[in-house]
Amino acid sequence: AIVGLDMVDDSNGWAVTNRGQILYYNGEAWQQVAQPTNGWLSAIQMLNADEGWVAGEGGRIYHYIGDNWQDVSSPTGSWLSAIDMVSPDNGWIAGGGLILHWDGNAWEMHTQAPNHAWVRGIDMVAADDGWAVGTGGLVMHYDGNAWTQVDSGTGLDLYAVCMVDSENGWAVGSSGLIL
């Protein structure tokens, strides 16, 4: 199954599958590209047609530069479920009970989620403003220094968040929930 998708523009698209496959769209057709793993990949974020990131089970992280995917050291063995890159030197990955940060040199553990909730979605508005959602109605906000929990008003699992600006956005979850 295709479980992650990111379009750079109308002739550059990327997708990942639960079998470790990476697909590329060239404006005319989808084709499989070199496969860095047989494990489940669950998230992809392309900065442009020549640079991007994928992540998935077992804390696997791969960085695309030019024409190949390179294995990148991960500080966790937890499942990774969402990526949002602010820039080539500033990125975030959410996953099983945690949020990782990329500083341009290495991925590092930044925050552990309350009650080890699975952080399933993340969206950065800016380098100092971001939102993350997860199991049990978890909503977290990043203010440039720390991630803090925010009351969501629900106990249902949240799977994705999309912010329009620093004060307006939506989260979606189980049972058709839209916040």
mmCIF file of C-alpha atoms in Angstrom, residues 14 53 56 58-59 69 71 88 93-95 139:
data_model
loop_
_atom_site.group_PDB
_atom_site.id
_atom_site.type_symbol
_atom_site.label_atom_id
_atom_site.label_comp_id
_atom_site.label_asym_id
_atom_site.label_seq_id
_atom_site.Cartn_x
_atom_site.Cartn_y
_atom_site.Cartn_z
ATOM 1 C CA TRP A 14 7.404 10.936 -4.517
ATOM 2 C CA TRP A 53 13.820 12.377 3.566
ATOM 3 C CA GLY A 56 9.586 4.312 8.892
ATOM 4 C CA GLY A 58 12.547 0.547 13.446
ATOM 5 C CA GLY A 59 13.624 4.193 13.453
ATOM 6 C CA TRP A 69 19.044 7.297 -0.835
ATOM 7 C CA ASP A 71 20.970 5.510 5.385
ATOM 8 C CA PRO A 88 17.717 21.576 4.702
ATOM 9 C CA ILE A 93 10.252 13.599 12.615
ATOM 10 C CA ALA A 94 7.404 12.340 14.800
ATOM 11 C CA GLY A 95 6.900 8.757 15.858
ATOM 12 C CA VAL A 139 -1.857 17.820 20.657
#
